[in-house]
Coordinates of C-alpha atoms in Angstrom, one line a residue:
M546 CA -12.4 -28.7 -11.7
K547 CA -14.1 -25.9 -9.9
D548 CA -17.4 -24.6 -11.2
L549 CA -16.5 -21.0 -12.1
T550 CA -20.2 -20.1 -12.9
D551 CA -21.5 -20.7 -9.4
I552 CA -19.7 -17.9 -7.7
P553 CA -21.3 -18.2 -4.2
A554 CA -20.4 -21.9 -4.1
L555 CA -16.9 -21.2 -5.4
M556 CA -16.2 -18.5 -2.8
H557 CA -17.7 -20.4 0.0
D558 CA -15.4 -23.4 -0.8
M559 CA -12.4 -21.1 -0.9
G560 CA -13.4 -19.5 2.4
R561 CA -13.8 -22.9 4.1
R562 CA -10.4 -24.1 2.9
A563 CA -8.7 -20.8 3.8
R564 CA -10.2 -21.1 7.3
E565 CA -8.8 -24.6 7.7
A566 CA -5.4 -23.6 6.4
A567 CA -5.4 -20.6 8.8
A568 CA -5.8 -23.0 11.8
V569 CA -2.6 -24.7 10.7
L570 CA -0.7 -21.6 10.0
A571 CA -1.4 -20.1 13.4
Y572 CA 1.1 -22.6 14.9
A573 CA 3.4 -23.2 11.9
E574 CA 7.1 -23.1 12.7
P575 CA 8.8 -19.9 11.6
E576 CA 11.4 -22.0 9.7
A577 CA 8.7 -23.6 7.6
K578 CA 7.3 -20.2 6.6
R579 CA 10.8 -19.0 5.8
R580 CA 11.5 -22.1 3.6
A581 CA 8.1 -21.6 1.8
L582 CA 9.0 -18.0 0.9
E583 CA 12.5 -18.8 -0.2
A584 CA 11.3 -21.7 -2.4
A585 CA 8.7 -19.4 -3.9
A586 CA 11.4 -16.9 -4.7
D587 CA 13.4 -19.6 -6.4
A588 CA 10.3 -20.6 -8.4
I589 CA 9.7 -17.0 -9.5
E590 CA 13.3 -16.7 -10.8
A591 CA 13.2 -20.1 -12.5
Q592 CA 9.8 -19.4 -14.2
A593 CA 10.5 -15.8 -15.2
A594 CA 10.0 -16.5 -18.9
D595 CA 6.6 -18.1 -18.2
I596 CA 5.6 -15.1 -16.0
L597 CA 6.6 -12.7 -18.8
A598 CA 4.6 -14.7 -21.3
A599 CA 1.5 -14.5 -19.1
N600 CA 2.1 -10.8 -18.6
A601 CA 2.1 -10.3 -22.3
Q602 CA -1.4 -11.7 -22.5
D603 CA -2.5 -9.3 -19.8
L604 CA -0.9 -6.4 -21.5
D605 CA -2.8 -7.2 -24.7
Y606 CA -6.0 -7.4 -22.7
G607 CA -5.2 -4.1 -21.0
R608 CA -4.7 -2.4 -24.4
E609 CA -8.0 -3.7 -25.6
K610 CA -9.7 -2.3 -22.5
G611 CA -8.0 1.0 -23.1
L612 CA -6.2 1.2 -19.7
S613 CA -4.5 4.5 -18.9
D614 CA -0.7 4.8 -19.2
A615 CA -0.5 4.7 -15.4
L616 CA -2.5 1.5 -15.1
M617 CA -0.5 -0.1 -18.0
D618 CA 2.7 0.8 -16.1
R619 CA 1.3 -0.9 -12.9
L620 CA 0.4 -4.0 -15.0
T621 CA 3.7 -4.3 -16.8
L622 CA 6.4 -6.8 -15.7
S623 CA 10.0 -6.9 -16.8
P624 CA 13.0 -9.0 -15.9
A625 CA 14.0 -6.4 -13.4
R626 CA 10.5 -6.2 -11.8
I627 CA 10.4 -10.0 -11.6
A628 CA 13.8 -10.0 -9.9
D629 CA 12.3 -7.4 -7.5
I630 CA 9.4 -9.7 -6.7
A631 CA 11.7 -12.5 -5.9
G632 CA 13.8 -10.2 -3.8
G633 CA 10.8 -9.0 -1.9
L634 CA 9.9 -12.6 -1.1
R635 CA 13.3 -13.2 0.3
A636 CA 13.2 -10.0 2.3
V637 CA 10.0 -11.0 3.9
A638 CA 11.4 -14.4 4.6
A639 CA 14.3 -12.8 6.4
Q640 CA 12.1 -10.7 8.7
A641 CA 11.6 -11.7 12.3
D642 CA 8.4 -13.8 12.7
P643 CA 5.8 -11.7 14.5
V644 CA 3.6 -14.6 15.6
G645 CA 4.0 -15.3 19.3
A646 CA 6.2 -12.2 19.9
V647 CA 5.7 -10.9 23.4
M648 CA 4.4 -7.3 23.2
A649 CA 4.3 -6.7 27.0
E650 CA 4.3 -8.8 30.2
W651 CA 3.7 -8.0 33.8
D652 CA 2.9 -9.5 37.2
R653 CA -0.1 -8.7 39.3
P654 CA -0.4 -8.7 43.1
S655 CA -2.9 -11.5 42.8
G656 CA 0.0 -13.8 41.7
L657 CA -1.0 -13.8 38.0
H658 CA 1.6 -13.4 35.3
I659 CA 0.2 -11.8 32.1
R660 CA 1.7 -11.7 28.7
R661 CA 0.3 -9.9 25.6
V662 CA 1.5 -11.8 22.5
R663 CA 0.9 -11.4 18.8
T664 CA -1.5 -13.7 17.1
P665 CA -2.6 -13.9 13.4
L666 CA -5.8 -12.2 12.3
G667 CA -7.0 -15.5 10.6
V668 CA -8.0 -15.1 6.9
V669 CA -7.2 -12.0 4.9
G670 CA -9.0 -11.1 1.7
V671 CA -7.0 -8.9 -0.7
I672 CA -8.8 -7.2 -3.7
Y673 CA -6.4 -5.4 -6.0
E674 CA -6.2 -3.8 -9.5
S675 CA -3.5 -4.1 -12.2
R676 CA -0.4 -4.8 -10.1
P677 CA 0.5 -8.5 -10.4
N678 CA 3.3 -8.0 -7.9
V679 CA 0.7 -7.6 -5.2
T680 CA 0.0 -11.3 -5.6
A681 CA 3.5 -12.0 -4.2
D682 CA 3.6 -9.2 -1.7
A683 CA 0.2 -10.0 -0.1
G684 CA 0.8 -13.7 -0.2
A685 CA 4.2 -13.4 1.4
L686 CA 3.1 -11.0 4.2
C687 CA 0.0 -13.0 5.1
L688 CA 2.0 -16.2 5.3
K689 CA 4.7 -14.6 7.4
S690 CA 2.1 -13.3 9.8
G691 CA 0.4 -16.7 10.0
N692 CA -2.7 -15.7 8.0
A693 CA -4.3 -17.5 5.2
V694 CA -5.2 -15.2 2.3
I695 CA -7.7 -15.1 -0.6
L696 CA -6.4 -13.0 -3.4
R697 CA -8.7 -11.4 -6.0
G698 CA -6.5 -9.7 -8.6
G699 CA -7.8 -7.3 -11.2
S700 CA -9.3 -8.8 -14.4
E701 CA -6.5 -7.3 -16.4
S702 CA -3.8 -9.1 -14.4
L703 CA -5.4 -12.6 -14.4
H704 CA -2.7 -14.4 -16.2
S705 CA 0.3 -12.7 -14.5
S706 CA -1.2 -13.2 -11.1
G707 CA -1.9 -16.8 -11.9
A708 CA 1.7 -17.5 -12.9
I709 CA 3.0 -15.8 -9.7
H710 CA 0.4 -17.6 -7.5
A711 CA 1.6 -20.9 -8.9
C712 CA 5.1 -20.1 -7.6
L713 CA 3.8 -19.3 -4.2
V714 CA 1.9 -22.6 -4.1
E715 CA 5.1 -24.4 -5.1
G716 CA 6.8 -22.8 -2.1
L717 CA 4.1 -23.9 0.3
R718 CA 4.3 -27.4 -1.1
A719 CA 8.1 -27.5 -0.7
A720 CA 7.8 -26.5 3.0
G721 CA 4.9 -28.9 3.8
L722 CA 2.4 -26.1 4.5
P723 CA -1.2 -26.1 3.4
E724 CA -1.5 -25.2 -0.3
D725 CA -4.8 -23.5 0.6
A726 CA -3.0 -21.0 2.7
I727 CA -2.6 -18.7 -0.4
Q728 CA -5.6 -18.9 -2.8
L729 CA -6.2 -16.9 -6.0
V730 CA -9.8 -16.3 -7.2
P731 CA -9.7 -18.0 -10.6
T732 CA -12.3 -15.8 -12.4
R733 CA -12.8 -12.3 -13.7
D734 CA -16.4 -12.3 -12.6
R735 CA -17.0 -9.2 -10.4
A736 CA -19.5 -11.2 -8.4
A737 CA -16.5 -12.8 -6.6
V738 CA -15.7 -9.3 -5.1
S739 CA -19.2 -8.9 -3.8
E740 CA -19.1 -12.3 -2.2
M741 CA -15.8 -11.6 -0.5
L742 CA -17.1 -8.4 1.0
T743 CA -19.8 -10.3 2.9
M744 CA -18.0 -13.5 3.8
T745 CA -18.0 -12.7 7.6
D746 CA -17.9 -16.4 8.4
F747 CA -14.6 -16.9 6.7
I748 CA -12.7 -13.6 6.1
D749 CA -11.5 -11.5 9.1
V750 CA -10.3 -8.4 7.2
I751 CA -10.4 -7.1 3.6
V752 CA -7.5 -5.1 2.1
P753 CA -8.4 -3.2 -1.1
R754 CA -5.5 -2.0 -3.2
G755 CA -6.5 0.1 -6.2
G756 CA -8.1 3.3 -7.3
K757 CA -10.8 5.4 -5.6
G758 CA -13.6 3.6 -7.3
L759 CA -12.5 0.2 -6.0
V760 CA -11.8 1.3 -2.5
G761 CA -15.0 3.3 -2.3
L762 CA -17.0 0.3 -3.4
V763 CA -15.3 -1.9 -0.8
Q764 CA -15.9 0.6 2.0
R765 CA -19.5 1.1 1.1
E766 CA -20.5 -2.6 0.7
A767 CA -18.1 -4.5 2.9
R768 CA -19.5 -6.3 6.0
V769 CA -16.0 -7.5 6.7
P770 CA -13.7 -5.0 8.4
V771 CA -11.5 -3.1 6.0
F772 CA -7.9 -1.7 6.0
A773 CA -7.9 1.0 3.3
H774 CA -7.1 4.4 1.9
L775 CA -9.2 6.1 -0.7
E776 CA -6.5 8.1 -2.6
G777 CA -2.9 9.2 -2.4
I778 CA -3.3 12.9 -2.7
V779 CA 0.4 13.6 -1.8
H780 CA 1.6 17.1 -1.1
V781 CA 5.2 18.5 -1.1
Y782 CA 5.7 21.8 0.6
I783 CA 8.8 23.9 -0.1
D784 CA 9.4 26.0 3.0
K785 CA 11.2 29.4 3.0
D786 CA 14.2 27.7 4.5
A787 CA 14.5 24.8 2.0
D788 CA 17.8 23.8 0.5
P789 CA 17.6 24.6 -3.3
L790 CA 19.4 21.5 -4.5
K791 CA 17.5 19.2 -2.2
A792 CA 14.2 20.8 -3.2
L793 CA 15.0 20.3 -6.9
E794 CA 16.0 16.7 -6.6
V795 CA 13.3 15.6 -4.2
V796 CA 10.4 17.2 -6.0
K797 CA 11.5 15.9 -9.4
N798 CA 11.8 12.4 -8.0
A799 CA 8.6 12.6 -6.1
K800 CA 6.7 13.4 -9.2
T801 CA 8.4 11.7 -12.1
R802 CA 10.0 8.5 -10.9
R803 CA 6.8 6.5 -11.2
T804 CA 3.6 8.6 -11.6
G805 CA 1.2 5.7 -11.2
I806 CA 1.9 4.8 -7.6
C807 CA 0.1 6.2 -4.6
G808 CA 3.2 7.8 -3.2
A809 CA 3.7 10.1 -6.3
A810 CA 3.5 13.8 -5.6
E811 CA 0.2 15.4 -6.8
C812 CA 0.4 18.9 -5.4
L813 CA 3.4 21.3 -4.9
L814 CA 3.1 24.1 -2.3
I815 CA 5.7 26.9 -2.4
H816 CA 6.4 29.5 0.3
R817 CA 5.9 33.0 -1.0
D818 CA 9.4 34.1 0.0
V819 CA 11.1 31.6 -2.4
V820 CA 8.7 31.8 -5.4
D821 CA 11.3 33.7 -7.5
T822 CA 14.2 31.6 -6.5
I823 CA 13.8 27.9 -5.5
G824 CA 10.2 27.8 -6.6
Q825 CA 10.9 29.1 -10.1
G826 CA 13.8 26.7 -10.5
V827 CA 11.7 23.7 -9.4
I828 CA 8.7 24.6 -11.7
K829 CA 11.0 25.0 -14.7
A830 CA 12.7 21.7 -14.0
L831 CA 9.3 19.9 -13.8
V832 CA 8.2 21.5 -17.1
E833 CA 11.5 20.5 -18.8
A834 CA 11.0 16.9 -17.5
G835 CA 7.6 16.8 -19.3
V836 CA 5.3 17.4 -16.4
E837 CA 2.2 19.5 -17.0
V838 CA 2.2 22.0 -14.1
R839 CA -1.2 23.4 -13.4
A840 CA -0.3 26.6 -11.6
D841 CA -2.1 29.2 -9.6
E842 CA -2.2 32.9 -10.7
T843 CA 1.3 33.6 -9.3
L844 CA 3.1 30.6 -10.7
A845 CA 1.2 30.8 -14.0
R846 CA 3.6 33.6 -15.0
I847 CA 6.3 30.9 -15.4
K848 CA 6.7 29.8 -19.0
G849 CA 5.4 26.3 -19.8
T850 CA 2.8 26.2 -17.0
V851 CA -1.0 26.0 -17.5
P852 CA -3.6 27.8 -15.3
A853 CA -5.0 25.6 -12.6
S854 CA -8.7 25.3 -12.0
D855 CA -10.5 24.8 -8.6
D856 CA -10.8 21.1 -9.5
D857 CA -7.0 20.7 -9.5
W858 CA -6.7 21.0 -5.7
G859 CA -7.3 17.6 -4.1
R860 CA -6.8 15.5 -7.2
E861 CA -4.9 12.3 -7.6
Y862 CA -3.6 12.4 -11.2
L863 CA -1.4 9.3 -11.3
D864 CA 0.1 10.9 -14.4
M865 CA 2.7 13.5 -15.5
I866 CA 0.6 16.3 -14.0
I867 CA 1.0 18.3 -10.8
A868 CA -0.9 21.1 -9.3
A869 CA 1.2 24.0 -7.8
R870 CA 0.3 27.0 -5.7
V871 CA 1.9 29.7 -3.5
V872 CA 1.2 29.8 0.2
D873 CA 2.0 32.7 2.6
D874 CA 3.6 30.5 5.3
I875 CA 3.8 27.1 6.8
D876 CA 0.5 27.4 8.5
A877 CA -1.2 28.1 5.1
A878 CA 0.5 25.0 3.7
I879 CA -0.8 22.9 6.6
A880 CA -4.3 24.4 6.2
H881 CA -4.2 23.5 2.5
I882 CA -3.1 19.9 3.2
R883 CA -5.8 19.5 5.9
R884 CA -8.5 20.6 3.4
F885 CA -7.3 18.9 0.2
G886 CA -5.1 16.0 1.4
S887 CA -6.0 12.3 1.9
N888 CA -3.9 11.6 5.0
H889 CA -1.6 9.4 3.0
T890 CA 1.8 11.0 2.6
D891 CA 2.9 14.6 2.8
C892 CA 6.4 16.1 2.8
I893 CA 8.1 19.3 3.9
L894 CA 11.4 20.5 2.4
T895 CA 13.2 22.7 5.0
E896 CA 16.4 23.1 6.9
D897 CA 14.5 24.6 9.9
D898 CA 14.0 22.1 12.6
A899 CA 11.2 24.1 14.2
A900 CA 9.3 24.2 10.9
A901 CA 9.7 20.5 10.4
E902 CA 8.4 19.8 13.9
R903 CA 5.4 22.1 13.3
F904 CA 4.6 20.2 10.1
F905 CA 5.0 16.8 11.8
T906 CA 2.9 17.8 14.8
R907 CA 0.0 19.6 13.2
L908 CA -0.6 17.2 10.4
D909 CA -1.9 13.7 10.9
S910 CA -1.1 11.9 7.6
A911 CA -0.2 8.3 7.9
I912 CA 3.3 9.2 6.6
L913 CA 5.0 12.5 7.1
M914 CA 8.4 13.2 5.5
R915 CA 11.2 15.8 5.7
N916 CA 13.7 16.3 2.8
A917 CA 12.9 12.9 1.3
S918 CA 11.0 11.8 -1.8
T919 CA 7.4 10.7 -1.2
Q920 CA 8.2 7.8 -3.6
F921 CA 9.7 6.2 -0.4
A922 CA 6.2 5.7 0.9
D923 CA 6.5 1.9 0.5
G924 CA 6.7 -1.0 2.9
G925 CA 9.8 -2.4 1.2
E926 CA 11.6 1.0 1.6
F927 CA 10.5 1.0 5.3
G928 CA 12.4 -2.3 5.8
M929 CA 9.2 -4.4 5.9
G930 CA 10.2 -6.5 2.9
A931 CA 7.0 -5.6 1.2
E932 CA 3.6 -4.1 1.9
I933 CA 0.0 -5.3 1.5
G934 CA -1.1 -1.7 1.1
I935 CA -1.0 1.6 2.8
A936 CA -3.8 2.3 5.3
T937 CA -4.9 5.8 6.2
G938 CA -7.4 4.9 8.9
K939 CA -6.6 5.1 12.6
M940 CA -7.9 1.7 13.8
H941 CA -5.4 -1.1 14.1
A942 CA -3.3 -0.7 10.9
R943 CA -1.8 2.6 9.6
G944 CA 0.8 3.5 7.0
P945 CA 2.5 0.6 5.1
V946 CA 0.8 -2.6 6.3
G947 CA 3.4 -5.3 6.8
A948 CA 3.4 -8.6 8.5
E949 CA 3.4 -7.1 12.1
Q950 CA 0.2 -5.1 11.3
L951 CA -1.5 -8.3 10.0
T952 CA -1.5 -9.6 13.6
S953 CA -3.7 -8.9 16.6
F954 CA -2.9 -10.0 20.1
K955 CA -4.1 -12.2 22.9
Y956 CA -3.4 -12.4 26.6
L957 CA -1.7 -15.4 28.1
V958 CA -2.4 -15.5 31.8
T959 CA -0.5 -17.9 34.2
G960 CA -1.3 -18.6 37.8
D961 CA -0.3 -21.2 40.5
G962 CA -3.7 -22.4 41.8
T963 CA -4.6 -18.7 42.0
V964 CA -8.2 -17.9 42.9
R965 CA -10.1 -14.7 43.4

């Protein structure tokens, strides 16, 4: 039985075992990894009742802690969401194995043949809040990319994450892979997070997945490299050449489908030329759907809106709230997004190809969309099977981080007695 009170010793032991497992995973056969993920998916489905029972304990804990509706939604599992978790595992299993893939190769006049090939990072540390499904997504993607992983779920999802983790370990066991390849920190003690952030001897990269507070803490205190984004301050801009029906459907979906995810729209920008047509219709539809629209002076004339304050620009609500303002043209929209956005996901609604190209070229968000709901900002929807998170930095990983972005590369150089 692990001593859960000596956190440094606990984390050191987990790091050591993860490093040993990573050495084996680096050359594991793709077929073994595929079998492990498929067996884990089978276990998830077979143990759905146990997972739901564990989740009920976490929901009780969340209510006692007074979690917001958005966080409770992230925490909640259902038969459909459990089926999605299993489906995500199978989708990752079906992906091409990135390890060993040749990225480029060339010959040199010296007689050398050089290949650049993908190689695992080693050990990934994932720190996340609320969402128990991250346990499966992160575990699957790290395994697929040949990395061992140490998972530290939120205190509120301890039981759910534990039940899902047990299924992942069952999959590893069935495929003959090291059970230490996917480890879950077995304590709510926050000291475990602090330890992970400084475990440079064992962890190669940290991926935080949660709110601004968590990610800010990780970025301030980590000595291990970090893939992260601070917030999902997502903008949708309705251009003067937007299609009315597309605008209505996309904005409504982008805001209301799930308000607690990082791809949910938080600010609506409307070209001045369509305020009284498309803009008014979209605002009224949002109000009728139960969204609190915090509007600028022009849009505040629309019944059901509330006046916006200066603090409403650049806010991530994760709730049925959206800020809305009028802009004079596309350049004003771009300027607003540059000032208040978070380089996560931004969308333009337009039928004008030139406007879309201007929006795409002059903004540098990790994900830019045209005429599509920002709720698609998700690795699964991008065909990656799942995601470990969305990174907004520019070094190594950006956008939805899937198995391929959890690899680095090395050079394989071949000669024939070649000397210099």
